[in-house]
Coordinates of C-alpha atoms in Angstrom, one line a residue:
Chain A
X1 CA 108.8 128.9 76.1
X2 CA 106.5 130.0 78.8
X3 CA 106.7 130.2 82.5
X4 CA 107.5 127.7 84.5
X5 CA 104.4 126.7 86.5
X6 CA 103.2 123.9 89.3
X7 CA 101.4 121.0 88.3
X8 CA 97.7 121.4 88.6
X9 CA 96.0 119.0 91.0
X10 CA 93.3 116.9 89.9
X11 CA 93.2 113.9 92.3
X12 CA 90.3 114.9 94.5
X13 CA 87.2 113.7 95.0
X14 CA 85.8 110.5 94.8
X15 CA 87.1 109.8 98.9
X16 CA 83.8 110.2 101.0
X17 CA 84.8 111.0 104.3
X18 CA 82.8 111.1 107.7
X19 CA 81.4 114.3 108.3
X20 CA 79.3 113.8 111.6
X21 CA 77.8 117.1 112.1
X22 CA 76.3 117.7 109.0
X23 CA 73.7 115.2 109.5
X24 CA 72.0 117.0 112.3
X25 CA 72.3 120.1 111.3
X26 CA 70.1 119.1 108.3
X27 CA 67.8 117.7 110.8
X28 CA 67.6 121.4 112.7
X29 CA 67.3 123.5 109.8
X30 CA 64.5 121.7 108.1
X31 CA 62.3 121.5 111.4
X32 CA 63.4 125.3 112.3
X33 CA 61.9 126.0 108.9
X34 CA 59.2 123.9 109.3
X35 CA 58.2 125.7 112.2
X36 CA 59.0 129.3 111.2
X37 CA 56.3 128.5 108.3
X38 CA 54.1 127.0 110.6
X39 CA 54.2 130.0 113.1
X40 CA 53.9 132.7 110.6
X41 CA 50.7 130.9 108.9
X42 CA 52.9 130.1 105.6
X43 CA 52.2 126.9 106.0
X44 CA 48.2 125.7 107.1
X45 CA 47.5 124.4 110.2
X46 CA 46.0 121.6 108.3
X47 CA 48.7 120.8 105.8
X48 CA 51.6 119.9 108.5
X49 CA 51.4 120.3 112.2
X50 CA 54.0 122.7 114.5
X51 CA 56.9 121.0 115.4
X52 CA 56.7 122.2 118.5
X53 CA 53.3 120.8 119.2
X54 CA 54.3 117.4 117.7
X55 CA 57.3 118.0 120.4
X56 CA 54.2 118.6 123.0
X57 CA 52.4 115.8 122.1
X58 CA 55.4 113.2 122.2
X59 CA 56.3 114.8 125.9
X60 CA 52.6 114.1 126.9
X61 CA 53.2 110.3 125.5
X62 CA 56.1 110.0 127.3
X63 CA 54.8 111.4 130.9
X64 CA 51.6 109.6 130.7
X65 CA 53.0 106.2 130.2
X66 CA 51.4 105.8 126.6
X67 CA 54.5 105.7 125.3
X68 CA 55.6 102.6 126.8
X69 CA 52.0 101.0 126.0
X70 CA 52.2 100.9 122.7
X71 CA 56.0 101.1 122.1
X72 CA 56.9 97.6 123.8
X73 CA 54.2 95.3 122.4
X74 CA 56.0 96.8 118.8
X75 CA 59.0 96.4 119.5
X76 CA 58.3 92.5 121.0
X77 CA 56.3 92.0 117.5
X78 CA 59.4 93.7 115.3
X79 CA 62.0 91.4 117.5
X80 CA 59.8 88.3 117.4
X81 CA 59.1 88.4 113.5
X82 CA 62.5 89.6 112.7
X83 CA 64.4 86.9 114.8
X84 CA 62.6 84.5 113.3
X85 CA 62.6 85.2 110.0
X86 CA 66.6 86.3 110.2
X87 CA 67.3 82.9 111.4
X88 CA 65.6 80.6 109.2
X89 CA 66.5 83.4 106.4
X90 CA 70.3 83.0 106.9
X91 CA 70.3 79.3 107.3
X92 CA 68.2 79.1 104.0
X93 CA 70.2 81.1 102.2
X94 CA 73.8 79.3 103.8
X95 CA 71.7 75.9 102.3
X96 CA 71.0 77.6 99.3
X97 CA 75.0 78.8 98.7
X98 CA 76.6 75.2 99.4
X99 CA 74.3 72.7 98.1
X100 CA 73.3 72.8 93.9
X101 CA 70.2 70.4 94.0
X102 CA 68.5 73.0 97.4
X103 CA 69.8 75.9 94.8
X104 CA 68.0 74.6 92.1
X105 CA 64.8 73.8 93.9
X106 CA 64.5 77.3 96.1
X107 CA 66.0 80.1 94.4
X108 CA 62.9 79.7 91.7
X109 CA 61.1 79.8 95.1
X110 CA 62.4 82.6 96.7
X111 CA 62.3 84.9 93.7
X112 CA 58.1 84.0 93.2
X113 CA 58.2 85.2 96.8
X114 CA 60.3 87.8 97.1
X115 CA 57.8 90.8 95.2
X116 CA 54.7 89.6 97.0
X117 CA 53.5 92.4 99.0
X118 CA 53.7 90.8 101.8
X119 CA 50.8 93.1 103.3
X120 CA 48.1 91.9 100.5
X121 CA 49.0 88.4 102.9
X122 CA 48.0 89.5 106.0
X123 CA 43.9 88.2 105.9
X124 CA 45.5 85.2 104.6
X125 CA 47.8 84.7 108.0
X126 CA 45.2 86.2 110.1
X127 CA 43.3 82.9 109.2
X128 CA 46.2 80.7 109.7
X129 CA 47.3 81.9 112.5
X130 CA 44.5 84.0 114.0
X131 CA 43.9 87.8 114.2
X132 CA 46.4 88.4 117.7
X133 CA 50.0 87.7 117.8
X134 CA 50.7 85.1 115.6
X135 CA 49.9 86.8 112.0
X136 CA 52.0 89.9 113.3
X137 CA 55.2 87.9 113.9
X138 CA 54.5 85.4 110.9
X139 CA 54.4 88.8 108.4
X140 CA 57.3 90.2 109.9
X141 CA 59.3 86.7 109.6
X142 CA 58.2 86.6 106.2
X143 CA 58.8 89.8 105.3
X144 CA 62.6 89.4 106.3
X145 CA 63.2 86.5 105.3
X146 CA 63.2 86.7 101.7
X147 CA 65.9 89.7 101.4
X148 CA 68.2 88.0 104.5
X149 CA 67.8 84.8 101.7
X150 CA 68.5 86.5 98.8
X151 CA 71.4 88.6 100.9
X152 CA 73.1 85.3 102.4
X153 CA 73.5 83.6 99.7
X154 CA 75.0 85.8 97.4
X155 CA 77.4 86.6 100.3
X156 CA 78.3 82.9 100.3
X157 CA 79.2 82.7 96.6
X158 CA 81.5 85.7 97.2
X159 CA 83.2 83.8 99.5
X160 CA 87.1 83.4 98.3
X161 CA 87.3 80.5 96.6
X162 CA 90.9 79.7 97.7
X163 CA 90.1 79.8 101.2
X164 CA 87.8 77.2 100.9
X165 CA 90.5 75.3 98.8
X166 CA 92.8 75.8 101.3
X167 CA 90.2 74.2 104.0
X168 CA 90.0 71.2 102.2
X169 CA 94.4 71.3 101.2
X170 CA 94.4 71.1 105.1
X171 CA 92.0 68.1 105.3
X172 CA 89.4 69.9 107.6
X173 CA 85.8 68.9 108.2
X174 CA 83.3 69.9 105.9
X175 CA 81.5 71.1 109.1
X176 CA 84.5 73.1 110.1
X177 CA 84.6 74.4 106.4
X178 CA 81.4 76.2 107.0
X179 CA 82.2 77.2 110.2
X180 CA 85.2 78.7 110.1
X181 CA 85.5 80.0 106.6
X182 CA 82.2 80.2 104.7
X183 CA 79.9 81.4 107.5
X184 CA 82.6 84.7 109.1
X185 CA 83.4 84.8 104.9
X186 CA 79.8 85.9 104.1
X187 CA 79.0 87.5 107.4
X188 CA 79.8 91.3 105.5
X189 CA 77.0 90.6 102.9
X190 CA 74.8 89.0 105.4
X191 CA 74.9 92.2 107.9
X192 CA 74.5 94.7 104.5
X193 CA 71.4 92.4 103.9
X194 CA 69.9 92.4 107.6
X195 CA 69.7 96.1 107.4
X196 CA 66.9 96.1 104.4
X197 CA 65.6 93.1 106.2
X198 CA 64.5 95.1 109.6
X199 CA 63.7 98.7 107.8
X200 CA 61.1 95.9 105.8
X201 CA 60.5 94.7 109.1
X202 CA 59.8 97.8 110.6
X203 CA 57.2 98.6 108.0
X204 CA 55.4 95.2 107.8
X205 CA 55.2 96.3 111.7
X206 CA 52.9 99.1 111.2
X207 CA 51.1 97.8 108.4
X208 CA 50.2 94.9 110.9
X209 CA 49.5 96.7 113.9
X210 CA 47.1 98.5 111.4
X211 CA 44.8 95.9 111.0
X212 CA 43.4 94.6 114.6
X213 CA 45.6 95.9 117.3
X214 CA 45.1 97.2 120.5
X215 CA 48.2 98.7 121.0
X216 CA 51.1 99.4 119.3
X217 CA 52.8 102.1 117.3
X218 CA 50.8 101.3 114.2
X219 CA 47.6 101.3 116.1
X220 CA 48.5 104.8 117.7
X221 CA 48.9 106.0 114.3
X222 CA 46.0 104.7 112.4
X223 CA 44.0 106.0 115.6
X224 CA 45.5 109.5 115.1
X225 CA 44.9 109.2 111.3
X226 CA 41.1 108.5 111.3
X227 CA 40.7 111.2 113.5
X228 CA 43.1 113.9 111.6
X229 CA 44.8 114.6 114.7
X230 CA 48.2 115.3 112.7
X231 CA 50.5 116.0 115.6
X232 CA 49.7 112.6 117.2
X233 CA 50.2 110.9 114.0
X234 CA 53.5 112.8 113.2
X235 CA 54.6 112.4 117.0
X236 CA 53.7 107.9 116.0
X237 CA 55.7 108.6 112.5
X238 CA 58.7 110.2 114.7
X239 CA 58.7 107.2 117.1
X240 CA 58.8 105.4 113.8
X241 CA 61.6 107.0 112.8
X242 CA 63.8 106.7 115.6
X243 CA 62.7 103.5 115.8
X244 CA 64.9 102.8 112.1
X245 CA 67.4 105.1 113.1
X246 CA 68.2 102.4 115.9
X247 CA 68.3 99.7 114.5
X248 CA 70.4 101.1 111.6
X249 CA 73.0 102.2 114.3
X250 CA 73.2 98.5 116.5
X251 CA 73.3 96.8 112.8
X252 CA 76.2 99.7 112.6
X253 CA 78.0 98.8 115.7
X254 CA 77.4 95.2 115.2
X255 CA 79.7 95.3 112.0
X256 CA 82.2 97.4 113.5
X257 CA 82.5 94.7 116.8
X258 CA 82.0 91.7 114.0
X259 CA 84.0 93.0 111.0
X260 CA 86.7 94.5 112.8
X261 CA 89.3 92.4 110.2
X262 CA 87.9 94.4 107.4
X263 CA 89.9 97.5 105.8
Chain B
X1 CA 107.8 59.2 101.9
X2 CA 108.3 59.2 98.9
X3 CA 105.8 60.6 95.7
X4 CA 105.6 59.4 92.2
X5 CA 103.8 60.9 89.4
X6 CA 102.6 58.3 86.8
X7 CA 102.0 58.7 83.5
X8 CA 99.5 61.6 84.3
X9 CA 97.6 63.4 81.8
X10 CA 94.8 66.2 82.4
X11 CA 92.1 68.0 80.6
X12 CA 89.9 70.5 80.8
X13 CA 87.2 69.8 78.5
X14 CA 88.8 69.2 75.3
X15 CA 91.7 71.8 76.5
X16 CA 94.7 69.0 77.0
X17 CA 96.8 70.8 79.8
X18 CA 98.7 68.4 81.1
X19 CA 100.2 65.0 78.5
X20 CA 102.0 61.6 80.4
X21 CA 103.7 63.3 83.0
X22 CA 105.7 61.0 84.9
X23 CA 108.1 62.6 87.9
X24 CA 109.4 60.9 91.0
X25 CA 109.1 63.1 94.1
X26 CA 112.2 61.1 96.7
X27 CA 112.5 62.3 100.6
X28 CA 114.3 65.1 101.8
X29 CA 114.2 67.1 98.2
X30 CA 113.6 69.7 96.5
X31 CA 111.7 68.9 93.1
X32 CA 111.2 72.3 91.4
X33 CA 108.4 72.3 88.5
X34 CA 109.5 75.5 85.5
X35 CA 107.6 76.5 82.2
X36 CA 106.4 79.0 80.6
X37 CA 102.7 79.8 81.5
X38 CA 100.0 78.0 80.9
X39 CA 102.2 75.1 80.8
X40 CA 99.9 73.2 83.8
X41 CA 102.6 73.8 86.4
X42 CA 99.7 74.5 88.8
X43 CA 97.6 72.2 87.2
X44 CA 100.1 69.6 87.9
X45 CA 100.5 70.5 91.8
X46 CA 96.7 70.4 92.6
X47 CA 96.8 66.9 91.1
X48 CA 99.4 65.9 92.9
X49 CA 97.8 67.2 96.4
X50 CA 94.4 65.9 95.7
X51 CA 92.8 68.7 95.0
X52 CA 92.3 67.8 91.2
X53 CA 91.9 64.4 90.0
X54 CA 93.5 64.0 87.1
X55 CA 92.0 62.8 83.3
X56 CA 94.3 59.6 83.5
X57 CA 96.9 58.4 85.4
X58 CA 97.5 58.3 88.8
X59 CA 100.0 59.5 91.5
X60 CA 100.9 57.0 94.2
X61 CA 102.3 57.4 97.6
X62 CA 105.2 55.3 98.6
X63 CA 105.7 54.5 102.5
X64 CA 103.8 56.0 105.1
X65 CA 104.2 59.6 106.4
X66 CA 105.7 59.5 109.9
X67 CA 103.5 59.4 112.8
X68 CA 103.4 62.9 114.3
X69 CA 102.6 64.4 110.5
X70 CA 98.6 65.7 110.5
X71 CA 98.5 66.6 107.0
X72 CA 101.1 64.9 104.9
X73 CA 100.3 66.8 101.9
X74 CA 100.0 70.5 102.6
X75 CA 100.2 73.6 100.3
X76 CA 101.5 76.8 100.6
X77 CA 99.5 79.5 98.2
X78 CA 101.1 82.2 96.1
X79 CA 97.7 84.5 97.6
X80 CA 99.3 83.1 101.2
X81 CA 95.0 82.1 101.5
X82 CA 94.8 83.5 105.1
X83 CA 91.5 83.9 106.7
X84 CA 91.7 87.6 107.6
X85 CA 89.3 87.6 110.3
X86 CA 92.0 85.5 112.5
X87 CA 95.3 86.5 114.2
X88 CA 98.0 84.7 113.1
X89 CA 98.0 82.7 116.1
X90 CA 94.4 81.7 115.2
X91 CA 95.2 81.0 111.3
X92 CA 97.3 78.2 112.5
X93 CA 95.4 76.7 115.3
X94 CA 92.9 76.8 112.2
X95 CA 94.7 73.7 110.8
X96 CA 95.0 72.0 114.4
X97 CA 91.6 72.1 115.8
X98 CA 90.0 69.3 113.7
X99 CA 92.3 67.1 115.2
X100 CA 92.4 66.5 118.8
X101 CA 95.0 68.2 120.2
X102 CA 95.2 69.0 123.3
X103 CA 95.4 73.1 124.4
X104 CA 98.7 72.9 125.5
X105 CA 100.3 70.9 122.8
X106 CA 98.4 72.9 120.8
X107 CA 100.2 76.0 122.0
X108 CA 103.3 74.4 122.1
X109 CA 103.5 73.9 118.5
X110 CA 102.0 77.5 117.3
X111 CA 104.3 78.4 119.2
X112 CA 108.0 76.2 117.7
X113 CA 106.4 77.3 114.3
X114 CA 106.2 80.7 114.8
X115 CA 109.7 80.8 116.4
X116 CA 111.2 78.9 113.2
X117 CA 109.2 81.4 111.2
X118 CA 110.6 84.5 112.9
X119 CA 107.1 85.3 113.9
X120 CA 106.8 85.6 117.2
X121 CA 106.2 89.2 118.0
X122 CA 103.3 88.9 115.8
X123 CA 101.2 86.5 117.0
X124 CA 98.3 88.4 117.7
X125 CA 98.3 90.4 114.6
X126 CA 95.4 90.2 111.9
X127 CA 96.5 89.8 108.2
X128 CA 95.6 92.9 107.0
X129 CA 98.0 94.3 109.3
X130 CA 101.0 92.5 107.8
X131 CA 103.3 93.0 104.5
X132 CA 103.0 90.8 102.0
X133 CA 106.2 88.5 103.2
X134 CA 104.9 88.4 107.0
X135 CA 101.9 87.0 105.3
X136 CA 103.5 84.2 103.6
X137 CA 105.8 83.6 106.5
X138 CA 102.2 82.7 107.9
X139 CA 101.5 80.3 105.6
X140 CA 104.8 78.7 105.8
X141 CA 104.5 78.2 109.6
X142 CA 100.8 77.2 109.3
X143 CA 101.9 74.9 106.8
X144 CA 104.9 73.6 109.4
X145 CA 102.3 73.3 111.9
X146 CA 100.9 70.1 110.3
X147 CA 104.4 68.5 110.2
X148 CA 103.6 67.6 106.2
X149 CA 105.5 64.8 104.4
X150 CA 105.6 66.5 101.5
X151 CA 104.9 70.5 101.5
X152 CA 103.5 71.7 97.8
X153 CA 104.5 75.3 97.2
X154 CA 102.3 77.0 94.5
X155 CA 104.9 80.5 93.4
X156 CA 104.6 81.0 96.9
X157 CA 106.9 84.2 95.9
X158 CA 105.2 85.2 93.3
X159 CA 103.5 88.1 94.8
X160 CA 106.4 89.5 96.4
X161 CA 108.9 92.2 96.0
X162 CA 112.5 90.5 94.3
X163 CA 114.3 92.1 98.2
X164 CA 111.1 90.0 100.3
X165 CA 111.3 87.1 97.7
X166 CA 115.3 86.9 98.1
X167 CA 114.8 86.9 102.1
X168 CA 111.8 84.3 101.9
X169 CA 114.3 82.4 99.9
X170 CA 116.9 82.3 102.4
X171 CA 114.3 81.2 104.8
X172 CA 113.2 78.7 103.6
X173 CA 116.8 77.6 102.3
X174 CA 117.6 77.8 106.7
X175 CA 114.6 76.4 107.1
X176 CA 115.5 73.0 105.2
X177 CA 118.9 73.1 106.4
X178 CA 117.4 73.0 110.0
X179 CA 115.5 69.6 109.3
X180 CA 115.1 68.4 105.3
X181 CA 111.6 68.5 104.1
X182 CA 110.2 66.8 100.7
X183 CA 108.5 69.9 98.7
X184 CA 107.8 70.3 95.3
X185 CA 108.0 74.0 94.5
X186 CA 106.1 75.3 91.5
X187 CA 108.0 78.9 89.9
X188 CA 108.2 80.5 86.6
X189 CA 111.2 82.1 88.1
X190 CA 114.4 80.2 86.8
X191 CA 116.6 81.9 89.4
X192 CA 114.2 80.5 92.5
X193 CA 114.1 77.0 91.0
X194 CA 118.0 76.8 90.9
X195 CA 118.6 78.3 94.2
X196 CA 116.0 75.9 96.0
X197 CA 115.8 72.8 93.3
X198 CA 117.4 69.7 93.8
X199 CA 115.7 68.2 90.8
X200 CA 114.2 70.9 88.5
X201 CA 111.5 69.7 85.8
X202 CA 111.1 71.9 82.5
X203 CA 108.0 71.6 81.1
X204 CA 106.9 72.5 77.7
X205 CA 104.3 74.8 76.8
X206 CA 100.5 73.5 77.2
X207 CA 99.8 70.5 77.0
X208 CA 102.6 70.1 79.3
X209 CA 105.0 67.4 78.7
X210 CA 108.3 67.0 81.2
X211 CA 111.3 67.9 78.4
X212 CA 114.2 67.8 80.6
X213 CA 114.8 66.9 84.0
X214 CA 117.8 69.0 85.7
X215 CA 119.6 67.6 88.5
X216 CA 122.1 70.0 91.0
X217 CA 124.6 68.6 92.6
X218 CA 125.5 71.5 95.0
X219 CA 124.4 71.2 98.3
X220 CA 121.4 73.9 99.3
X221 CA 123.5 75.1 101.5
X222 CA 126.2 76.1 99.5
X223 CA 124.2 78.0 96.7
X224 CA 124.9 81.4 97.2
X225 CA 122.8 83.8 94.9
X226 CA 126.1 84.8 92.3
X227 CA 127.0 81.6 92.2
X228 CA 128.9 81.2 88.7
X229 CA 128.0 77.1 88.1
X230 CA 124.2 78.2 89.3
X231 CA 124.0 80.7 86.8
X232 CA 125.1 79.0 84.4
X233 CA 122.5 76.5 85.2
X234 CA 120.3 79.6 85.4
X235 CA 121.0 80.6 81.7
X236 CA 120.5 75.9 80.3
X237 CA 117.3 76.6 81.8
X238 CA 116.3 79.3 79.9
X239 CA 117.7 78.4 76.7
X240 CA 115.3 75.5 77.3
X241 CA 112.5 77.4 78.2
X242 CA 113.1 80.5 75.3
X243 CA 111.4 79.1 72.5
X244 CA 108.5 77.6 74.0
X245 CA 107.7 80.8 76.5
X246 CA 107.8 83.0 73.3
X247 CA 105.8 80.1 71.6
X248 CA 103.2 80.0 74.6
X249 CA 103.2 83.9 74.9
X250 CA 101.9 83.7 71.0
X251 CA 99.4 81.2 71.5
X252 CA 97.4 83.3 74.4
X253 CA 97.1 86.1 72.1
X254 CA 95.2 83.6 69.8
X255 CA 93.0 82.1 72.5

């Protein structure tokens, strides 16, 4: 008989926890290399600008008022498109999830849609609705709306099935059904869905401000592009950047204020 | 008012579940629905609640439900079916709002139910913060809330510990001492049906037929859990039940 021994432990793993400071710290040490590289001449001028002039350039944007100049119209064009295309998106896909003969006739739809580049589309809205405003919020719109359809509906079948019974056990309205049990049922899956709709929506922004606009981040970076000035164009991708970070952190605190029932 | 069940049968497809069920439902009892599973006990409660029409058949209301009832056939669920994003203050205002009460009354009533339900203190909590016995307490007041004619409880104990199921049962024992509801109360668990049952109908293994209807003559209130006469009530029931639970046991392992 051997010796009497402890139980090995093998249940770890498999339990991701928050660990909030290695994220920046990945941040650090891959721009502190970047710029070590850049300083010693590892690393060509030409192939990837100094961080710290990037920093420069980005302070000069901000003092100068630029920043603000192009930042805003974006941000009115990203909120515009993405509001509208969220809205009709969700009640499309609610439509879709409750009634069989609207599910028949769009889903088909939706899916022909859904892996249209919605760029190649862009001369096409710039005719419809002419080269300023309107084409830029039109491609956003429909740029979110096909994942926020695809993303509510599926969230609406995945609503429990006995709490709908138990609606109708109770006698309530069809209209309170919805309401009160299918629309706060889905809202998880609709929230995990607007998040890929506005990182689409932030890059149907650029690719619109690309093509006949004054201002706006795109603009500042296809200006900084065709003239190889990197450390504007990487200060514009920064901005960019941010920019999803944002929105990926309100989306964050929107489900924690929203979905505070869950877990 | 008063329920009956007539000659019902159901099917799903050409699966016959349920075959001429007939069962009267009187006032102020306690019909309890046994069998082994799969029989259509379930099957036969969404019918009778309208929540399922059935093949053929048809079950008829007799008399009105009084005045003050909002809902007079209301379930309880054995997954208690609470939304999880409302308090259990706002799960039973749920069942109010559609029908024009005013705030106060309103209040007044989430209020009585919760009292009779013990559940006071907990009005404001969220599901997910309550055991699995608060939750059904939930569901029982929310069902109270509506003042049903007849409530229609699907194993409403089935997903509860035997200690929570034998306090639940005690509850709702109080609870129909306190004012006598109609209920029909759907188990496979013979001890439940015997302790709550006024009228207990055994049905046979899918499709189900009614085999024997069992009538207890001992008050509710006087049931007490080691009851000698109960068990031996206990024990008829299951010599009923033996053959066609191991028979219906067999047949899902074909299926």
């Amino acid at each position: 008989m051997s010796e009497p021994r402890p139980v090995k432990f093998r249940g770890g793993g498999f339990a991701p926890t928050s660990i909030k400071w290695i994220g920046p710290v990945v941040f650090i040490v891959l721009i502190g290399l970047l710029e070590l590289g850049t300083q010693t001449g590892i690393i060509a001028p030409l192939t990837l600008p100094k961080p710290s002039d990037v920093l420069a350039t980005f302070g000069e944007l901000w003092r100068s008022g630029q920043l603000w100049l192009h930042l805003v119209p974006s941000l009115t064009r990203l909120l515009m498109g993405a509001a509208l295309g969220v809205t009709t998106g969700i009640a499309i896909g609610i439509a879709i999830g409750l009634f069989s003969h609207i599910r028949a006739g769009l889903v088909p739809l939706v899916a022909a849609i859904f892996p249209i580049p919605k760029i190649a589309l862009l001369p096409l809205f710039v005719i419809w609705f002419g080269i300023d405003e309107g084409s830029k919020y039109a491609l956003i719109a429909l740029g979110t709306f096909t994942p926020t359809v695809v993303a509510t509906y599926g969230a609406v079948d995945n609503v429990d099935r006995s709490l709908i019974r138990m609606g109708q056990s109770f006698g309530l309205s069809w209209r309170s059904i919805v309401w009160k049990i299918v629309l706060p049922g889905a809202m998880p899956g609709i929230l995990s869905g607007l998040r890929i709709s506005l990182a689409i929506g932030i890059i149907l922004l650029v690719a619109a401000e690309m093509l006949g606009a004054e201002h706006g981040i795109g603009a500042y970076i296809l200006q900084a592009g065709s003239l190889y000035d990197l450390e504007r164009l990487f200060a514009g991708v920064v901005i960019l950047s941010l920019l999803g970070v944002t929105v990926s952190a309100v989306i964050g605190h929107l489900e924690r204020r929203i979905l505070r029932w869950r877990s | 008012m008063d329920l009956l069940v007539k000659q019902v049968s159901h099917r799903y497809g050409d699966l016959d579940v349920l075959q001429n069920v007939t069962l009267d439902i009187p006032k102020g009892k306690i019909v309890c629905l046994v069998g082994p599973s799969g029989c259509g006990k379930s099957t036969l409660l969404r019918l009778i609640g309208g929540l399922e029409q059935p093949s053929s058949g048809q079950i008829v209301q007799i008399g009105d439900p009084p005045d003050a009832c909002l809902n007079p056939l209301t379930y309880v669920f054995q997954d208690f079916a609470l939304l999880p994003w409302r308090s259990v203050e706002g799960n039973i205002s749920l069942v109010l709002e559609d029908h024009d009460i005013p705030g106060h009354e309103a209040q007044r009533i989430i209020a009585d139910v919760l009292e009779r339900t013990k559940l006071t203190d907990f009005r404001a909590a969220l599901p997910k913060q309550l055991s699995g016995g608060m939750k059904q307490r939930v569901a029982i007041a929310r069902a109270l809330a509506v003042n049903p004619a007849v409530l229609l409880l699907d194993e409403p104990l089935s997903a509860l510990d035997s200690q929570t199921r034998e306090l639940l049962m005690d509850d709702l024992l109080a609870l129909w001492s306190r004012q006598a509801f109609t209920a029909v109360y759907v188990t496979h668990n013979l001890h439940e049906a015997v302790r709550l049952g006024h009228v207990i109908a055994v049905l046979s293994r899918r499709p189900g037929e009614i085999k024997q209807l069992v009538e207890l003559d001992i008050p509710l209130g006087e049931r007490s859990p080691d009851d000698p006469a109960l068990q031996l009530h206990q024990q008829h029931l299951w010599d009923l039940m033996r053959e066609e639970a191991i028979a219906a046991d067999k047949e899902l392992v074909d299926v």
